[in-house]
PDB file of C-alpha atoms and ligand atoms in Angstrom:
ATOM      1  CA  MET A1088       7.070 -16.897 -17.019  1.00 49.00           C
ATOM      2  CA  ALA A1089      10.591 -17.793 -14.581  1.00 47.00           C
ATOM      3  CA  ASP A1090      10.077 -17.197 -11.302  1.00 49.00           C
ATOM      4  CA  THR A1091      13.393 -15.584 -10.688  1.00 47.00           C
ATOM      5  CA  GLY A1092      15.824 -13.875 -12.699  1.00 48.00           C
ATOM      6  CA  PRO A1093      17.498 -10.286 -12.509  1.00 50.00           C
ATOM      7  CA  ASN A1094      13.675  -8.910 -12.721  1.00 89.00           C
ATOM      8  CA  VAL A1095      13.551  -9.798  -8.753  1.00 95.00           C
ATOM      9  CA  LEU A1096      13.528  -6.682  -7.393  1.00 96.00           C
ATOM     10  CA  ILE A1097      12.799  -7.940  -3.637  1.00 97.00           C
ATOM     11  CA  ALA A1098      12.169 -11.510  -3.043  1.00 97.00           C
ATOM     12  CA  GLU A1099       9.686 -13.287  -1.818  1.00 96.00           C
ATOM     13  CA  GLU A1100      12.796 -13.881   1.524  1.00 97.00           C
ATOM     14  CA  ARG A1101      12.914 -10.220   1.759  1.00 98.00           C
ATOM     15  CA  ILE A1102       9.379  -9.537   2.155  1.00 98.00           C
ATOM     16  CA  ALA A1103       8.141 -11.796   4.547  1.00 98.00           C
ATOM     17  CA  PRO A1104      10.825 -10.398   7.677  1.00 98.00           C
ATOM     18  CA  ARG A1105      10.059  -7.026   6.499  1.00 98.00           C
ATOM     19  CA  VAL A1106       6.393  -7.420   7.075  1.00 98.00           C
ATOM     20  CA  ASP A1107       6.714  -9.275  10.307  1.00 98.00           C
ATOM     21  CA  GLU A1108       8.790  -6.214  11.667  1.00 98.00           C
ATOM     22  CA  LEU A1109       6.213  -3.076  10.241  1.00 98.00           C
ATOM     23  CA  ALA A1110       3.572  -5.747  12.771  1.00 98.00           C
ATOM     24  CA  ALA A1111       5.674  -6.007  15.442  1.00 98.00           C
ATOM     25  CA  ARG A1112       6.464  -2.281  15.013  1.00 98.00           C
ATOM     26  CA  ILE A1113       2.499  -1.601  14.703  1.00 98.00           C
ATOM     27  CA  SER A1114       1.792  -4.243  17.233  1.00 98.00           C
ATOM     28  CA  ALA A1115       3.890  -2.592  20.019  1.00 98.00           C
ATOM     29  CA  ASP A1116       2.518   1.465  19.280  1.00 98.00           C
ATOM     30  CA  TYR A1117      -0.840   0.602  19.385  1.00 98.00           C
ATOM     31  CA  GLU A1118      -0.072  -1.478  22.580  1.00 97.00           C
ATOM     32  CA  GLY A1119      -3.425  -0.644  24.629  1.00 96.00           C
ATOM     33  CA  VAL A1120      -6.332   0.182  21.832  1.00 96.00           C
ATOM     34  CA  ASP A1121      -8.490  -0.789  22.152  1.00 95.00           C
ATOM     35  CA  GLU A1122      -9.081  -1.462  18.350  1.00 96.00           C
ATOM     36  CA  LEU A1123      -7.071  -0.280  15.292  1.00 98.00           C
ATOM     37  CA  VAL A1124      -8.866   0.294  12.277  1.00 98.00           C
ATOM     38  CA  VAL A1125      -6.606  -1.064   9.461  1.00 98.00           C
ATOM     39  CA  ILE A1126      -7.647   0.300   5.984  1.00 98.00           C
ATOM     40  CA  GLY A1127      -6.210  -1.249   2.525  1.00 98.00           C
ATOM     41  CA  VAL A1128      -6.579   0.579  -0.391  1.00 97.00           C
ATOM     42  CA  LEU A1129      -7.674  -1.481  -2.626  1.00 96.00           C
ATOM     43  CA  LYS A1130      -6.084  -3.422  -5.148  1.00 94.00           C
ATOM     44  CA  GLY A1131      -2.844  -3.046  -4.761  1.00 95.00           C
ATOM     45  CA  ALA A1132      -2.469  -3.552  -1.290  1.00 97.00           C
ATOM     46  CA  PHE A1133      -4.304  -6.415  -0.478  1.00 97.00           C
ATOM     47  CA  ILE A1134      -1.850  -9.443  -0.391  1.00 98.00           C
ATOM     48  CA  PHE A1135       0.724  -6.833   1.895  1.00 98.00           C
ATOM     49  CA  LEU A1136      -3.103  -6.132   4.079  1.00 98.00           C
ATOM     50  CA  ALA A1137      -3.743 -10.031   4.289  1.00 98.00           C
ATOM     51  CA  ASP A1138       0.020 -10.519   6.064  1.00 98.00           C
ATOM     52  CA  LEU A1139       0.650  -7.717   8.089  1.00 98.00           C
ATOM     53  CA  ALA A1140      -2.467  -7.945   9.641  1.00 98.00           C
ATOM     54  CA  ARG A1141      -2.436 -11.289  10.421  1.00 98.00           C
ATOM     55  CA  ARG A1142       1.271 -10.751  11.906  1.00 98.00           C
ATOM     56  CA  LEU A1143      -1.030  -7.728  14.558  1.00 98.00           C
ATOM     57  CA  THR A1144      -1.097  -8.451  18.136  1.00 98.00           C
ATOM     58  CA  VAL A1145      -3.537  -5.311  18.765  1.00 98.00           C
ATOM     59  CA  PRO A1146      -6.555  -6.056  18.167  1.00 98.00           C
ATOM     60  CA  HIS A1147      -8.116  -4.691  14.439  1.00 98.00           C
ATOM     61  CA  ARG A1148     -10.667  -4.429  11.944  1.00 98.00           C
ATOM     62  CA  ILE A1149     -10.076  -4.117   8.128  1.00 98.00           C
ATOM     63  CA  ASP A1150     -11.917  -2.367   5.863  1.00 98.00           C
ATOM     64  CA  PHE A1151     -11.151  -1.046   2.170  1.00 97.00           C
ATOM     65  CA  ILE A1152     -11.570   1.467  -0.200  1.00 97.00           C
ATOM     66  CA  ALA A1153     -10.476   2.530  -3.794  1.00 97.00           C
ATOM     67  CA  VAL A1154      -9.456   5.485  -5.563  1.00 94.00           C
ATOM     68  CA  SER A1155      -8.211   5.414  -9.060  1.00 87.00           C
ATOM     69  CA  SER A1156      -6.079   8.374 -10.282  1.00 74.00           C
ATOM     70  CA  TYR A1157      -7.687   9.369 -13.874  1.00 64.00           C
ATOM     71  CA  ALA A1158      -4.868   6.513 -15.637  1.00 56.00           C
ATOM     72  CA  ASP A1159      -3.295   6.668 -18.866  1.00 51.00           C
ATOM     73  CA  GLY A1160      -0.890   3.417 -18.838  1.00 50.00           C
ATOM     74  CA  ASP A1161       1.128   3.668 -16.057  1.00 49.00           C
ATOM     75  CA  GLN A1162       1.238   7.651 -16.947  1.00 51.00           C
ATOM     76  CA  ARG A1163      -0.922   9.066 -13.958  1.00 53.00           C
ATOM     77  CA  SER A1164      -2.856  12.396 -14.632  1.00 61.00           C
ATOM     78  CA  GLY A1165      -2.899  13.467 -10.948  1.00 68.00           C
ATOM     79  CA  GLU A1166      -6.720  13.470  -9.862  1.00 81.00           C
ATOM     80  CA  VAL A1167      -7.577  11.140  -7.527  1.00 89.00           C
ATOM     81  CA  ARG A1168     -10.839   9.948  -6.830  1.00 90.00           C
ATOM     82  CA  MET A1169     -13.125   7.929  -4.407  1.00 91.00           C
ATOM     83  CA  VAL A1170     -14.453   4.884  -5.978  1.00 92.00           C
ATOM     84  CA  LEU A1171     -15.108   2.403  -3.372  1.00 93.00           C
ATOM     85  CA  ASP A1172     -15.651   4.254   0.702  1.00 94.00           C
ATOM     86  CA  LEU A1173     -15.719   2.722   3.530  1.00 94.00           C
ATOM     87  CA  ARG A1174     -17.976   0.450   5.362  1.00 94.00           C
ATOM     88  CA  GLU A1175     -17.464   2.043   8.658  1.00 94.00           C
ATOM     89  CA  SER A1176     -17.159   5.061  10.074  1.00 96.00           C
ATOM     90  CA  ILE A1177     -13.544   5.681  11.272  1.00 97.00           C
ATOM     91  CA  GLU A1178     -15.118   8.706  14.141  1.00 97.00           C
ATOM     92  CA  ASN A1179     -13.099   8.583  17.667  1.00 97.00           C
ATOM     93  CA  ARG A1180     -10.816   5.559  16.343  1.00 98.00           C
ATOM     94  CA  HIS A1181      -7.561   4.813  15.365  1.00 98.00           C
ATOM     95  CA  VAL A1182      -6.920   4.187  11.534  1.00 98.00           C
ATOM     96  CA  LEU A1183      -3.978   2.755   9.592  1.00 98.00           C
ATOM     97  CA  VAL A1184      -4.094   3.643   6.061  1.00 98.00           C
ATOM     98  CA  VAL A1185      -2.015   0.407   4.318  1.00 98.00           C
ATOM     99  CA  GLU A1186      -0.944   1.349   1.158  1.00 98.00           C
ATOM    100  CA  ASP A1187       1.249  -0.912  -2.130  1.00 97.00           C
ATOM    101  CA  ILE A1188       3.182   1.941  -3.447  1.00 96.00           C
ATOM    102  CA  VAL A1189       3.920   5.518  -2.684  1.00 95.00           C
ATOM    103  CA  ASP A1190       4.712   7.220  -5.981  1.00 93.00           C
ATOM    104  CA  THR A1191       4.079  11.000  -6.013  1.00 90.00           C
ATOM    105  CA  GLY A1192       2.533  10.598  -2.626  1.00 92.00           C
ATOM    106  CA  ARG A1193      -0.755  12.257  -4.651  1.00 92.00           C
ATOM    107  CA  THR A1194      -3.133   8.966  -3.163  1.00 94.00           C
ATOM    108  CA  LEU A1195      -2.037   9.250   0.421  1.00 95.00           C
ATOM    109  CA  ARG A1196      -2.030  12.603   0.711  1.00 94.00           C
ATOM    110  CA  TYR A1197      -5.216  12.091  -0.223  1.00 94.00           C
ATOM    111  CA  LEU A1198      -6.616   9.790   1.872  1.00 96.00           C
ATOM    112  CA  VAL A1199      -5.180  11.191   4.502  1.00 96.00           C
ATOM    113  CA  GLN A1200      -6.897  14.453   4.519  1.00 95.00           C
ATOM    114  CA  GLN A1201     -10.244  12.554   3.377  1.00 96.00           C
ATOM    115  CA  PHE A1202     -10.157  10.627   7.045  1.00 97.00           C
ATOM    116  CA  GLU A1203      -9.119  13.270   8.770  1.00 97.00           C
ATOM    117  CA  ALA A1204     -11.617  14.938   8.035  1.00 97.00           C
ATOM    118  CA  ARG A1205     -13.949  12.529   9.386  1.00 97.00           C
ATOM    119  CA  GLY A1206     -12.951  12.839  13.016  1.00 98.00           C
ATOM    120  CA  PRO A1207     -10.643   9.704  14.264  1.00 98.00           C
ATOM    121  CA  ALA A1208      -8.692   9.556  17.073  1.00 98.00           C
ATOM    122  CA  SER A1209      -5.255   8.995  15.066  1.00 98.00           C
ATOM    123  CA  VAL A1210      -4.035   8.634  11.031  1.00 98.00           C
ATOM    124  CA  ARG A1211      -1.321   6.954  10.337  1.00 98.00           C
ATOM    125  CA  THR A1212       0.109   5.370   7.183  1.00 98.00           C
ATOM    126  CA  CYS A1213       1.810   1.864   5.851  1.00 98.00           C
ATOM    127  CA  ALA A1214       3.214   1.658   3.075  1.00 98.00           C
ATOM    128  CA  LEU A1215       5.207  -1.298   1.236  1.00 98.00           C
ATOM    129  CA  THR A1216       7.233   0.471  -0.967  1.00 97.00           C
ATOM    130  CA  ARG A1217       8.097   4.287  -1.905  1.00 95.00           C
ATOM    131  CA  LYS A1218       9.782   5.705  -4.894  1.00 93.00           C
ATOM    132  CA  LYS A1219      11.519   8.076  -2.868  1.00 82.00           C
ATOM    133  CA  ALA A1220      12.854   9.817  -5.690  1.00 75.00           C
ATOM    134  CA  ARG A1221       8.764  10.565  -7.177  1.00 71.00           C
ATOM    135  CA  ASN A1222       7.724  12.067  -3.528  1.00 71.00           C
ATOM    136  CA  GLU A1223       6.343  15.290  -4.335  1.00 64.00           C
ATOM    137  CA  GLY A1224       6.786  17.461  -0.913  1.00 64.00           C
ATOM    138  CA  GLU A1225       5.539  16.501   2.589  1.00 73.00           C
ATOM    139  CA  ILE A1226       3.750  12.915   2.663  1.00 83.00           C
ATOM    140  CA  ARG A1227       4.584  11.319   5.930  1.00 89.00           C
ATOM    141  CA  ILE A1228       4.960   7.620   5.528  1.00 96.00           C
ATOM    142  CA  ASP A1229       4.772   6.135   9.233  1.00 97.00           C
ATOM    143  CA  TYR A1230       5.990   2.662   8.826  1.00 98.00           C
ATOM    144  CA  LEU A1231       7.931   1.666   5.591  1.00 97.00           C
ATOM    145  CA  GLY A1232       8.683  -1.319   3.920  1.00 98.00           C
ATOM    146  CA  PHE A1233      11.300  -1.123   1.155  1.00 97.00           C
ATOM    147  CA  ASP A1234      12.700   2.362  -0.676  1.00 95.00           C
ATOM    148  CA  ILE A1235      12.500   1.255  -4.936  1.00 95.00           C
ATOM    149  CA  PRO A1236      13.399   2.828  -8.083  1.00 93.00           C
ATOM    150  CA  ASP A1237      11.712   4.898  -9.876  1.00 92.00           C
ATOM    151  CA  MET A1238      10.629   1.902 -12.074  1.00 92.00           C
ATOM    152  CA  TRP A1239       7.034   0.126 -13.058  1.00 93.00           C
ATOM    153  CA  VAL A1240       7.087  -2.804 -10.181  1.00 95.00           C
ATOM    154  CA  VAL A1241       4.303  -5.912 -10.161  1.00 95.00           C
ATOM    155  CA  GLY A1242       3.701  -8.580  -8.142  1.00 96.00           C
ATOM    156  CA  TYR A1243       3.178  -8.852  -4.370  1.00 97.00           C
ATOM    157  CA  GLY A1244      -0.607  -7.126  -5.009  1.00 97.00           C
ATOM    158  CA  LEU A1245       0.633  -5.241  -7.734  1.00 96.00           C
ATOM    159  CA  ASP A1246      -0.166  -5.260 -11.696  1.00 94.00           C
ATOM    160  CA  TYR A1247       0.142  -3.928 -15.041  1.00 93.00           C
ATOM    161  CA  ALA A1248      -3.164  -3.508 -16.891  1.00 92.00           C
ATOM    162  CA  GLU A1249      -4.343  -6.294 -13.973  1.00 93.00           C
ATOM    163  CA  ARG A1250      -1.484  -8.517 -14.223  1.00 93.00           C
ATOM    164  CA  HIS A1251       1.140  -9.742 -12.667  1.00 93.00           C
ATOM    165  CA  ARG A1252      -0.647  -9.040  -8.589  1.00 95.00           C
ATOM    166  CA  THR A1253       0.256 -13.002  -7.667  1.00 96.00           C
ATOM    167  CA  LEU A1254       3.364 -13.222  -8.166  1.00 95.00           C
ATOM    168  CA  PRO A1255       4.613 -13.960  -4.668  1.00 96.00           C
ATOM    169  CA  TYR A1256       8.201 -11.307  -4.994  1.00 97.00           C
ATOM    170  CA  ILE A1257       8.421  -7.423  -6.441  1.00 97.00           C
ATOM    171  CA  ALA A1258      10.014  -7.159  -9.671  1.00 96.00           C
ATOM    172  CA  ALA A1259      10.360  -4.368 -12.493  1.00 95.00           C
ATOM    173  CA  LEU A1260       8.310  -4.587 -15.205  1.00 88.00           C
ATOM    174  CA  ASP A1261      10.656  -5.830 -18.638  1.00 70.00           C
ATOM    175  CA  PRO A1262       7.556  -6.113 -20.751  1.00 60.00           C
ATOM    176  CA  ALA A1263      10.508  -8.954 -22.820  1.00 62.00           C
ATOM    177  CA  THR A1264       9.944 -11.121 -20.035  1.00 55.00           C
ATOM    178  CA  LEU A1265       6.577 -10.040 -18.048  1.00 50.00           C
ATOM    179  CA  ASP A1266       4.303  -9.849 -20.744  1.00 53.00           C
ATOM    180  CA  ALA A1267       4.168 -13.365 -21.599  1.00 49.00           C
ATOM    181  CA  ASP A1268       2.507 -15.399 -18.986  1.00 50.00           C
TER     182      ASP A1268
HETATM  183  P1  LIG B2711       1.025   8.102  -6.027  1.00 62.20           P
HETATM  184  O1  LIG B2711      -0.586   8.944  -6.003  1.00 62.20           O
HETATM  185  O2  LIG B2711       1.529   7.846  -5.175  1.00 62.20           O
HETATM  186  O3  LIG B2711       1.674   9.052  -7.503  1.00 62.20           O
HETATM  187  O4  LIG B2711       0.546   6.940  -6.901  1.00 62.20           O
HETATM  188  C1  LIG B2711       0.566   5.812  -5.791  1.00 62.20           C
HETATM  189  C2  LIG B2711      -0.348   4.664  -6.425  1.00 62.20           C
HETATM  190  O5  LIG B2711       0.333   4.463  -8.234  1.00 62.20           O
HETATM  191  C3  LIG B2711      -0.306   3.187  -5.686  1.00 62.20           C
HETATM  192  O6  LIG B2711      -1.351   2.947  -5.202  1.00 62.20           O
HETATM  193  C4  LIG B2711      -0.448   2.360  -7.197  1.00 62.20           C
HETATM  194  O7  LIG B2711      -1.424   2.071  -7.389  1.00 62.20           O
HETATM  195  C5  LIG B2711       0.026   3.647  -8.272  1.00 62.20           C
HETATM  196  N1  LIG B2711       1.458   2.797  -8.671  1.00 62.20           N
HETATM  197  C6  LIG B2711       2.537   3.610  -8.861  1.00 62.20           C
HETATM  198  N2  LIG B2711       3.539   3.289  -9.100  1.00 62.20           N
HETATM  199  C7  LIG B2711       3.662   2.076  -9.522  1.00 62.20           C
HETATM  200  C8  LIG B2711       3.987   0.902  -9.416  1.00 62.20           C
HETATM  201  O8  LIG B2711       5.465   1.093  -9.783  1.00 62.20           O
HETATM  202  N3  LIG B2711       3.350  -0.479 -10.449  1.00 62.20           N
HETATM  203  C9  LIG B2711       2.136  -0.839  -9.789  1.00 62.20           C
HETATM  204  N4  LIG B2711       1.575  -2.005 -10.136  1.00 62.20           N
HETATM  205  N5  LIG B2711       1.807   0.658  -9.409  1.00 62.20           N
HETATM  206  C10 LIG B2711       1.942   1.941  -9.382  1.00 62.20           C
END
C-alpha cells in the first residue's frame, strides 16, 4: 500500500502541530490542578492519546475504557455499552476524555453521562476528529483536532476491521487501495 496519495485526508505533518496546540491549550487550562485523569477510549484513541499525553505539561495519570457500539460493518445501531471500565475512581478528580472520532456523538455523550455520575471535579472532552454533519444534537467537544467530511477514515489509531490503525496519517477509506496490505 502506498504511504501517500489521494486518500490522505490529514497528513502526518498536519497532525503533529495540531496535537501540540491541543496539548498546550489543555496544559494552560489545567494549570495548577493537582492531577488530571486522562481517559483514552480504546482502541482508536491509543495513538492520539500517547502523542497528546506526552506533550502535557500538567501532572496527569492515564486510564482507559473500551466501549462497543453494536456494529454491523460500519453501520452503527446506536447502542453503546462499556466493555472495559476504568481501573481507578474518578471521584473529585478532573477528567479529560480522549476520543479518536466523534461521529453521531452517542459514544461521547454516553461516556460523559457515565463519568458525571461518579462525582468527578469536572469532565471535559477532547476528540481528534469530528464528522460535523453527523452530530446528533448537542455534544460539547472542549478540545477538537479536525472537522472531517462524512467518510470512513482510518489511520493514526483508527481502523477498518482492525486494519490500518498504524498509518501515520488519516486517510479516507478507499477499498480499492486500502484493502491491499
Ligand atoms: P459515535 O458514537 O460518535 O457515532 O461514534 C464514535 C465511534 O464510532 C468512534 O469512537 C469510532 O470507534 C467509530 N467511528 C465512527 N466513524 C468512524 C470512522 O470514520 N472510522 C473509524 N475507524 N471509526 C469510526
